[in-house]
Coordinates of C-alpha atoms and ligand atoms in Angstrom, one line a residue:
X1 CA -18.0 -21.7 3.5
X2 CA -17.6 -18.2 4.6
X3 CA -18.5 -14.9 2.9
X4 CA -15.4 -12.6 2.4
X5 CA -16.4 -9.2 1.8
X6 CA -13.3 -6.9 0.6
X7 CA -13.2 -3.3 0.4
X8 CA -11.2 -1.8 -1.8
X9 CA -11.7 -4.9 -4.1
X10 CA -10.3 -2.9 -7.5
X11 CA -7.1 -1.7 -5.9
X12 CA -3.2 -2.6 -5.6
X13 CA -3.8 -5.2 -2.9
X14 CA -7.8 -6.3 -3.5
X15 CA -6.5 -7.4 -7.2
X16 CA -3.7 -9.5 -5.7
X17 CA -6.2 -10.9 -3.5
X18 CA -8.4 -11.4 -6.6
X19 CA -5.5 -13.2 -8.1
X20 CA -4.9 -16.1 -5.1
X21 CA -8.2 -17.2 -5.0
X22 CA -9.5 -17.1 -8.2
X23 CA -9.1 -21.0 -8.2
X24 CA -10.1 -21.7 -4.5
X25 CA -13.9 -22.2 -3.9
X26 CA -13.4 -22.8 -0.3
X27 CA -15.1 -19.2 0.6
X28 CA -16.9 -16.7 -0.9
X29 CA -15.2 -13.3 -2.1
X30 CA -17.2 -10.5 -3.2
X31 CA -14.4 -7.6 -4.2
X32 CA -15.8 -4.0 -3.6
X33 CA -14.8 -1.1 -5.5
X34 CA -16.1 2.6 -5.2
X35 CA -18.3 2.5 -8.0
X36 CA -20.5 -0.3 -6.3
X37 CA -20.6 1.5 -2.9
X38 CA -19.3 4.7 -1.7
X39 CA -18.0 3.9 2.0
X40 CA -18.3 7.8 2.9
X41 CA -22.3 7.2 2.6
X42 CA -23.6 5.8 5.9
X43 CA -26.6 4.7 4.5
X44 CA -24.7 3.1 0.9
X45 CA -22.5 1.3 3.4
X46 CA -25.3 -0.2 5.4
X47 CA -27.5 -0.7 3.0
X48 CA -24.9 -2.9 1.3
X49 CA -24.0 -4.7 3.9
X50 CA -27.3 -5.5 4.8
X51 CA -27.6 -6.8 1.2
X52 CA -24.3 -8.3 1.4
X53 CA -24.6 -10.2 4.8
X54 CA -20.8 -11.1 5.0
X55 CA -18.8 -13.0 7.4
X56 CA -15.7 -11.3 7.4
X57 CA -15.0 -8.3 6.5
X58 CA -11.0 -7.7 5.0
X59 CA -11.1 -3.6 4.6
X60 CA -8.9 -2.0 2.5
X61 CA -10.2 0.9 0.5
X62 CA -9.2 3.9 1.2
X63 CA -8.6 7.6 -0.1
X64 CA -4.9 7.1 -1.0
X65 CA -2.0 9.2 -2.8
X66 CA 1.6 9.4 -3.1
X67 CA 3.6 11.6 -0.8
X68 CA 2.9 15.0 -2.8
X69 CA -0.9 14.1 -3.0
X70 CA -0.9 14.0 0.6
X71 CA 0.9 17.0 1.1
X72 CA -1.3 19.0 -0.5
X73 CA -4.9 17.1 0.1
X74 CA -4.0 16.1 4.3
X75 CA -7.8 17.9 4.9
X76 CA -9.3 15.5 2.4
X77 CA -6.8 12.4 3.3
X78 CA -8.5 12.6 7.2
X79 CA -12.0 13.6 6.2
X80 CA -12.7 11.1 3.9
X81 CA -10.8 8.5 5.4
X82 CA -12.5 9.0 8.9
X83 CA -15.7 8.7 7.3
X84 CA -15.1 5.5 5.5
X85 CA -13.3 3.9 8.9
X86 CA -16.2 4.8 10.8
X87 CA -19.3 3.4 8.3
X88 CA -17.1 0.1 8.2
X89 CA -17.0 -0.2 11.9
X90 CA -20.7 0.5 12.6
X91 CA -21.7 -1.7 10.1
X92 CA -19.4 -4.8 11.3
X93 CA -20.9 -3.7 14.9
X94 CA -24.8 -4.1 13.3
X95 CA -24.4 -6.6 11.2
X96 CA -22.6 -8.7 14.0
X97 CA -19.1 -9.4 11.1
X98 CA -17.2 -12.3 12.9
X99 CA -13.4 -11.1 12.0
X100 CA -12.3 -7.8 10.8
X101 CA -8.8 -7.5 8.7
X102 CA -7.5 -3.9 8.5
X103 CA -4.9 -2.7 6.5
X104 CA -3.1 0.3 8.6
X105 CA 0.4 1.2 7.2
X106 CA 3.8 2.2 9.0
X107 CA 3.0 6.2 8.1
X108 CA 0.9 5.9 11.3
X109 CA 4.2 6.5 13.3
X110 CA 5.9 9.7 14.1
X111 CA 9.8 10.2 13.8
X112 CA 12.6 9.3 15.5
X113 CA 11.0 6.6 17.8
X114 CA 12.9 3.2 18.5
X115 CA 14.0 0.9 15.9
X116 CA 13.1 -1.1 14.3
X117 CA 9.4 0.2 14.5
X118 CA 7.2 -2.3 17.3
X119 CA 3.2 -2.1 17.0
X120 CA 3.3 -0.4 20.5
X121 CA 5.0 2.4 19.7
X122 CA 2.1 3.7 17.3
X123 CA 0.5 6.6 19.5
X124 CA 4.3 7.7 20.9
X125 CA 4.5 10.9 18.8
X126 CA 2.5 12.6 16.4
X127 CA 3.0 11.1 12.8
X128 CA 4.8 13.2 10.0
X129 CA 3.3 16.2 9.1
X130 CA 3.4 15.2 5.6
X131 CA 0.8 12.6 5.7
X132 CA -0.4 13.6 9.0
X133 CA -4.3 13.3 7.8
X134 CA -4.0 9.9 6.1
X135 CA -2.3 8.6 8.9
X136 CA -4.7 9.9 12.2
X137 CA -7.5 8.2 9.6
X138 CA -5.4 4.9 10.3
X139 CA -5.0 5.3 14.1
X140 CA -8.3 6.5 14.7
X141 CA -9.0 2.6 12.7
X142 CA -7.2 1.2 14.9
X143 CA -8.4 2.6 18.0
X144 CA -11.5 2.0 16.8
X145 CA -11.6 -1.6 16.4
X146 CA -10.1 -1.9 19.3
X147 CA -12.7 -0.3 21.5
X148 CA -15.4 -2.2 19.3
X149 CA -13.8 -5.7 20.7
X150 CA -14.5 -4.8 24.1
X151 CA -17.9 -4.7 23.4
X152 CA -18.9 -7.0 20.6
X153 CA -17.6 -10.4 19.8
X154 CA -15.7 -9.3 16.8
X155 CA -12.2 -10.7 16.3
X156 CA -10.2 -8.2 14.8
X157 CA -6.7 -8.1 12.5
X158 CA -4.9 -5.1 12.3
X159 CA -2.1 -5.3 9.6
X160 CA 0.4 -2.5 9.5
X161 CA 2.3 -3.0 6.1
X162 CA 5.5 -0.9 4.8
X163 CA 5.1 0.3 1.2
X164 CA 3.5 -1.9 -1.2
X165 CA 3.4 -2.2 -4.9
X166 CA 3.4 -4.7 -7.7
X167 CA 0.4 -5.7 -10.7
X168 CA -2.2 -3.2 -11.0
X169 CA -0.4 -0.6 -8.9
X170 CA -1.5 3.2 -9.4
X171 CA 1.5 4.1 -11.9
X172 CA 0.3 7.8 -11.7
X173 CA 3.2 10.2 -12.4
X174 CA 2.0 12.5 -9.3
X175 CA -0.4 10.5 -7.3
X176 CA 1.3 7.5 -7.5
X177 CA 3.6 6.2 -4.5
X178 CA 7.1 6.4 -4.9
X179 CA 7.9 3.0 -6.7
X180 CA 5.1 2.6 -9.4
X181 CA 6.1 6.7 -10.5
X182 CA 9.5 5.9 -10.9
X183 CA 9.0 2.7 -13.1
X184 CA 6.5 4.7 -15.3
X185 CA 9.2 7.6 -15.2
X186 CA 12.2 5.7 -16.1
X187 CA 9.9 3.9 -18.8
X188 CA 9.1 7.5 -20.1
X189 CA 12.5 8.8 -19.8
X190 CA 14.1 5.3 -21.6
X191 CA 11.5 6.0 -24.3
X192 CA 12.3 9.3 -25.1
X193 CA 16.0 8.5 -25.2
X194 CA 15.9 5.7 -27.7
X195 CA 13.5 7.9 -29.5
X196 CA 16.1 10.5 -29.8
X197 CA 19.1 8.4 -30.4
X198 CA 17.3 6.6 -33.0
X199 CA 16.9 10.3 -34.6
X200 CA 20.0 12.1 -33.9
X201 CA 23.4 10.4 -35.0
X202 CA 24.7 12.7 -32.3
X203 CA 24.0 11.1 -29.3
X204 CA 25.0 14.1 -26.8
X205 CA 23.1 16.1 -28.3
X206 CA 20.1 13.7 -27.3
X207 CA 21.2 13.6 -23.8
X208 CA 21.2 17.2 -23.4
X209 CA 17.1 16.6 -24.0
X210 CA 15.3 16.7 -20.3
X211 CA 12.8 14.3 -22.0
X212 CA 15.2 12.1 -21.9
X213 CA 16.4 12.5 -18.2
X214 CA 15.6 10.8 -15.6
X215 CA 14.4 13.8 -12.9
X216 CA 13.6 12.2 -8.9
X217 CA 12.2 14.7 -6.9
X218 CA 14.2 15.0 -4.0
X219 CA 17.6 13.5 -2.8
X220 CA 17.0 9.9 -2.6
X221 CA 18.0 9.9 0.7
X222 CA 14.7 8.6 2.6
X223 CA 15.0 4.9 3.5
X224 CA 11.9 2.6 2.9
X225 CA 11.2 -1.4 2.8
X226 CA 8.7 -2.7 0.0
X227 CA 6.2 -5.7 0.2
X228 CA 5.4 -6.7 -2.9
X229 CA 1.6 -7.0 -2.5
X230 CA 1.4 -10.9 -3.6
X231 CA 3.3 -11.1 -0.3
X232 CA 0.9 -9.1 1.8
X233 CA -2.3 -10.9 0.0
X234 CA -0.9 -14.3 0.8
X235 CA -0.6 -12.9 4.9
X236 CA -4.4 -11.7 4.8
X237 CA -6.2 -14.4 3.6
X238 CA -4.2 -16.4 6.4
X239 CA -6.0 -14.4 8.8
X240 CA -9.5 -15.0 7.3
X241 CA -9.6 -18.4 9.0
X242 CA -6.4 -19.3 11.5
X243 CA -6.6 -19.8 15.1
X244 CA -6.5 -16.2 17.1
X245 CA -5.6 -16.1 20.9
X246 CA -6.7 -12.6 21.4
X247 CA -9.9 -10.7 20.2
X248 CA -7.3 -7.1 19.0
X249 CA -4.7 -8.4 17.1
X250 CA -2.2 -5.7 15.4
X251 CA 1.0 -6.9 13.5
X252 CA 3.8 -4.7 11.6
X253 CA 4.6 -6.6 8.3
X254 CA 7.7 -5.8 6.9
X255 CA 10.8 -7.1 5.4
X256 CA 14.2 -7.9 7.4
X257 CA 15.7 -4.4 8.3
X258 CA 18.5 -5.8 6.0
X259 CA 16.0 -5.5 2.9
X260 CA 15.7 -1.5 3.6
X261 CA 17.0 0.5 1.1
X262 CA 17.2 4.1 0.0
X263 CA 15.4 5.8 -2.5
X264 CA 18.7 6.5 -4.5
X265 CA 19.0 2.7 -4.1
X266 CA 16.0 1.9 -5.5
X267 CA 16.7 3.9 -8.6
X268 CA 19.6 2.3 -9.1
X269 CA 17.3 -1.2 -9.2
X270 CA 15.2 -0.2 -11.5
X271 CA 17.2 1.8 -13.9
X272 CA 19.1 -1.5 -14.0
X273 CA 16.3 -3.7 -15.0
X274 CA 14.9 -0.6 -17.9
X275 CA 18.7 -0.8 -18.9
X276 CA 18.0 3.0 -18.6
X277 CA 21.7 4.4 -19.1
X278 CA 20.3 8.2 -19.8
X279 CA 21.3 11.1 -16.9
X280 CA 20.1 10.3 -13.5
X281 CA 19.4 14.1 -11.7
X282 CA 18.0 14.5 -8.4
X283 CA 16.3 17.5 -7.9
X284 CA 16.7 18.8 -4.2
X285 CA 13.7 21.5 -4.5
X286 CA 11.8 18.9 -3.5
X287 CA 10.4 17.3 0.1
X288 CA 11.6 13.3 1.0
X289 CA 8.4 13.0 3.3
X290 CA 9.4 10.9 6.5
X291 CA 13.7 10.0 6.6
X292 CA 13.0 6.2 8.1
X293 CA 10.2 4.3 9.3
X294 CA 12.2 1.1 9.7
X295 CA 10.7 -2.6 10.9
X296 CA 11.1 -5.6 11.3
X297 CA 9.8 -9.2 10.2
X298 CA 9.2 -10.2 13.9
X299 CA 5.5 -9.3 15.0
X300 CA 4.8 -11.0 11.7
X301 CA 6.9 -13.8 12.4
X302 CA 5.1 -14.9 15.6
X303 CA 1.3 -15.6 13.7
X304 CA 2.9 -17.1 10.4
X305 CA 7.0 -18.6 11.7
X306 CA 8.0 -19.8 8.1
X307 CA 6.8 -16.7 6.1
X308 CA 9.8 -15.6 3.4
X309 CA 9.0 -12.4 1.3
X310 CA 9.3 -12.0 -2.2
X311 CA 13.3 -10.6 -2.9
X312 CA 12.6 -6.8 -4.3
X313 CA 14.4 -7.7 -7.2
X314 CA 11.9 -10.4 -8.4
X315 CA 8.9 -8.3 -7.7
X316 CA 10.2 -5.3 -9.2
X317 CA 11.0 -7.0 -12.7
X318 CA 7.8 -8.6 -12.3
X319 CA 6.1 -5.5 -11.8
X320 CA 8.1 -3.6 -14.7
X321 CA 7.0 -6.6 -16.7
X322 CA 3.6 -5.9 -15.9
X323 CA 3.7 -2.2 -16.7
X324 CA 5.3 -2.7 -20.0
X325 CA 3.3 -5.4 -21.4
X326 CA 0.3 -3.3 -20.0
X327 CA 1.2 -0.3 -20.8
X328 CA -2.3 0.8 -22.6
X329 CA -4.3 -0.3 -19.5
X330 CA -2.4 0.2 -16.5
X331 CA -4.0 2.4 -13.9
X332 CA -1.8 5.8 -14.7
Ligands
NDP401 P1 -5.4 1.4 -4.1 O1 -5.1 2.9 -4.1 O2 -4.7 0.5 -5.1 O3 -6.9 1.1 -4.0 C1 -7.8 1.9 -3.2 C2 -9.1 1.1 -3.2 O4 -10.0 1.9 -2.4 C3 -9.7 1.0 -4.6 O5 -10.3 -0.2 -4.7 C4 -10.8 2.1 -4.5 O6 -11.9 1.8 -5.3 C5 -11.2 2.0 -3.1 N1 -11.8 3.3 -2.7 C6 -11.3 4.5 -2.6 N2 -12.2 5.4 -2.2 C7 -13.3 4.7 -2.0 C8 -14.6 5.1 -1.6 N3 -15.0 6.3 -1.3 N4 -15.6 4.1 -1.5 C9 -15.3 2.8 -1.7 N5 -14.1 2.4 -2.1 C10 -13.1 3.4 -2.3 O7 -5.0 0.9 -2.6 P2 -3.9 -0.2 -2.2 O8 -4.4 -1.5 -2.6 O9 -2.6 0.3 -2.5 O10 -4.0 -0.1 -0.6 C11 -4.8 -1.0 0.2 C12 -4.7 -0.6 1.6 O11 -3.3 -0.7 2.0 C13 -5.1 0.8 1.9 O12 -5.9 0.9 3.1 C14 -3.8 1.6 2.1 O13 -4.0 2.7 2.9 C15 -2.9 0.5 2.7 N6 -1.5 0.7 2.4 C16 -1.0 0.9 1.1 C17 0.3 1.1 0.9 C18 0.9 1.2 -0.5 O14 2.1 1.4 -0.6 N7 0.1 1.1 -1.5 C19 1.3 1.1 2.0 C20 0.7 0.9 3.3 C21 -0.6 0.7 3.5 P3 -12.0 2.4 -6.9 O15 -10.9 1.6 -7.6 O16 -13.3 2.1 -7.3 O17 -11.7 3.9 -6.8

């Protein structure tokens, strides 16, 4: 039996985790959340591990926001970041941790580079200035790591995933990412029309109401791939105990570059599944963050050769399922 520790135990991807192998007493998983240990202490962070004693360690936590958090906070994205990255590294260096599973994401490379995206293209230009703190946090993981294989024994995973969502996403109007603020938009703005409607026997007047709008920031025009995060669970706790060749192993994991979509598109998904039919407006004041950051299924292909993803369309009426039948509870 092995001892799983995983950072980041409370969040999007630790819950879906939590979910999986809730019924499989094969290991041990102890799920980590800020309140039990701040990773930006050094001394919390060894403490706990010494404490903890794990096996492998699967980190995940992290200082994240949606593009317009990161805009405004890339200071705080870098420093905080950097100093979480680097306690988890030392201790998995003392404490001698066998395998280490990082989660990166594909905001750690810079535009216009060749598509669709390869792992080896990750230090070939600078990454967009719009998350460029959260994502220097991310290469200077993986760099990290992989200097700590060449002197230590650990096996390490690193896992560079497109955006993510599903159950217990951060639904956050402005610190949310893209998808879980437009389902709890659209659920706001279908809300407020039937409201209205149910009101006014003169249904343009309703519609004239901005309440009752649905208002994107931006033009819809930025192209992105989702993994739902049951998906991306599933692919981690394979890595807990397969077979590795090499001691640094980094993989982009990504949808088909026929599942890529734009934002616009994406809308039009889940205003389909709210049965939202209220005025769509999309407000070009606002920043897109990166146009296209496309990948592949390939790298991930060659550890796990049968892996199918989740279509969007099932995990996003899951996931809108969720938030509704939730709604009192949901992280917003
Ligand atoms: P969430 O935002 O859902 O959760 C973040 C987790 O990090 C929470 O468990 C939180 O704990 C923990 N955390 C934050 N700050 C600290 C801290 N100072 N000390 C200890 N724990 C802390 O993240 P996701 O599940 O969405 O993301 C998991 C990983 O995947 C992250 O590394 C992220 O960068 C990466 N990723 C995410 C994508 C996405 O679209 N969501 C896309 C690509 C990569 P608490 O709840 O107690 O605050």
């Amino acid at each position: 039996m092995l001892k799983v520790l995983i950072t980041g135990g409370s969040g999007l991807v630790g819950s879906s985790i939590k979910n999986i192998v809730k019924e499989n007493n094969d290991n041990e998983y102890i799920f980590l959340s800020s309140k039990k240990c701040d990773l930006r202490n050094e001394v919390s962070v060894d403490t706990f591990f010494n404490e903890c004693k794990p096996d492998i360690v699967i980190h995940l936590a992290n200082v994240v926001a949606g593009l317009y958090g990161n805009i405004n906070n890339n200071y705080k994205m870098l420093v905080d970041n950097v100093k979480i990255n680097t306690n988890i590294l030392e201790a998995c260096k003392k404490y001698k941790i066998k395998r280490l599973i990082n989660i990166l994401s594909t905001c750690v490379f810079g535009n216009d580079l060749n598509y669709p995206l390869t792992s080896n293209q990750m230090y070939d230009k600078m990454p967009d200035s719009s998350n460029e703190g959260y994502s220097v946090s991310k290469r200077f993981l993986d760099t990290g790591s992989k200097l700590l294989t060449r002197c230590s024994k650990l096996q390490v995973v690193n896992i560079i995933p497109t955006n993510l969502y599903g159950l217990n996403d951060n639904f956050n109007l402005h610190e949310g990412h893209v998808l879980p603020a437009l389902i709890h938009k659209c659920f706001i703005a279908k809300k407020n029309l039937e409201e209205r409607l149910c009101k006014s026997s003169d249904s343009f007047n309703s519609i004239g109401n901005t309440s009752c709008k649905l208002i994107i920031k931006g033009l819809g025009k930025s192209l992105r791939q989702f993994v739902y995060a049951h998906d991306l669970a599933k692919i981690i706790l394979h890595f807990i105990d397969c077979k590795l060749e090499k001691q640094f192993n980094q993989l982009i994991v990504g949808p088909p570059v026929k599942d890529e979509i734009s934002i616009k598109e994406l809308v039009n998904k889940i205003v389909k599944i709210f049965d939202f039919n209220g005025e769509i407006i999309y407000d070009s004041n606002f920043q897109e963050g990166q146009r296209k950051k496309t990948v592949d299924d390939s790298e991930l292909l060659t550890y796990i050769p049968d892996f199918k993803f989740t279509p969007l369309e099932t995990g996003l009426k899951k996931t809108i399922d969720y938030f509704i039948d939730n709604y009192d509870t949901v992280r917003k």
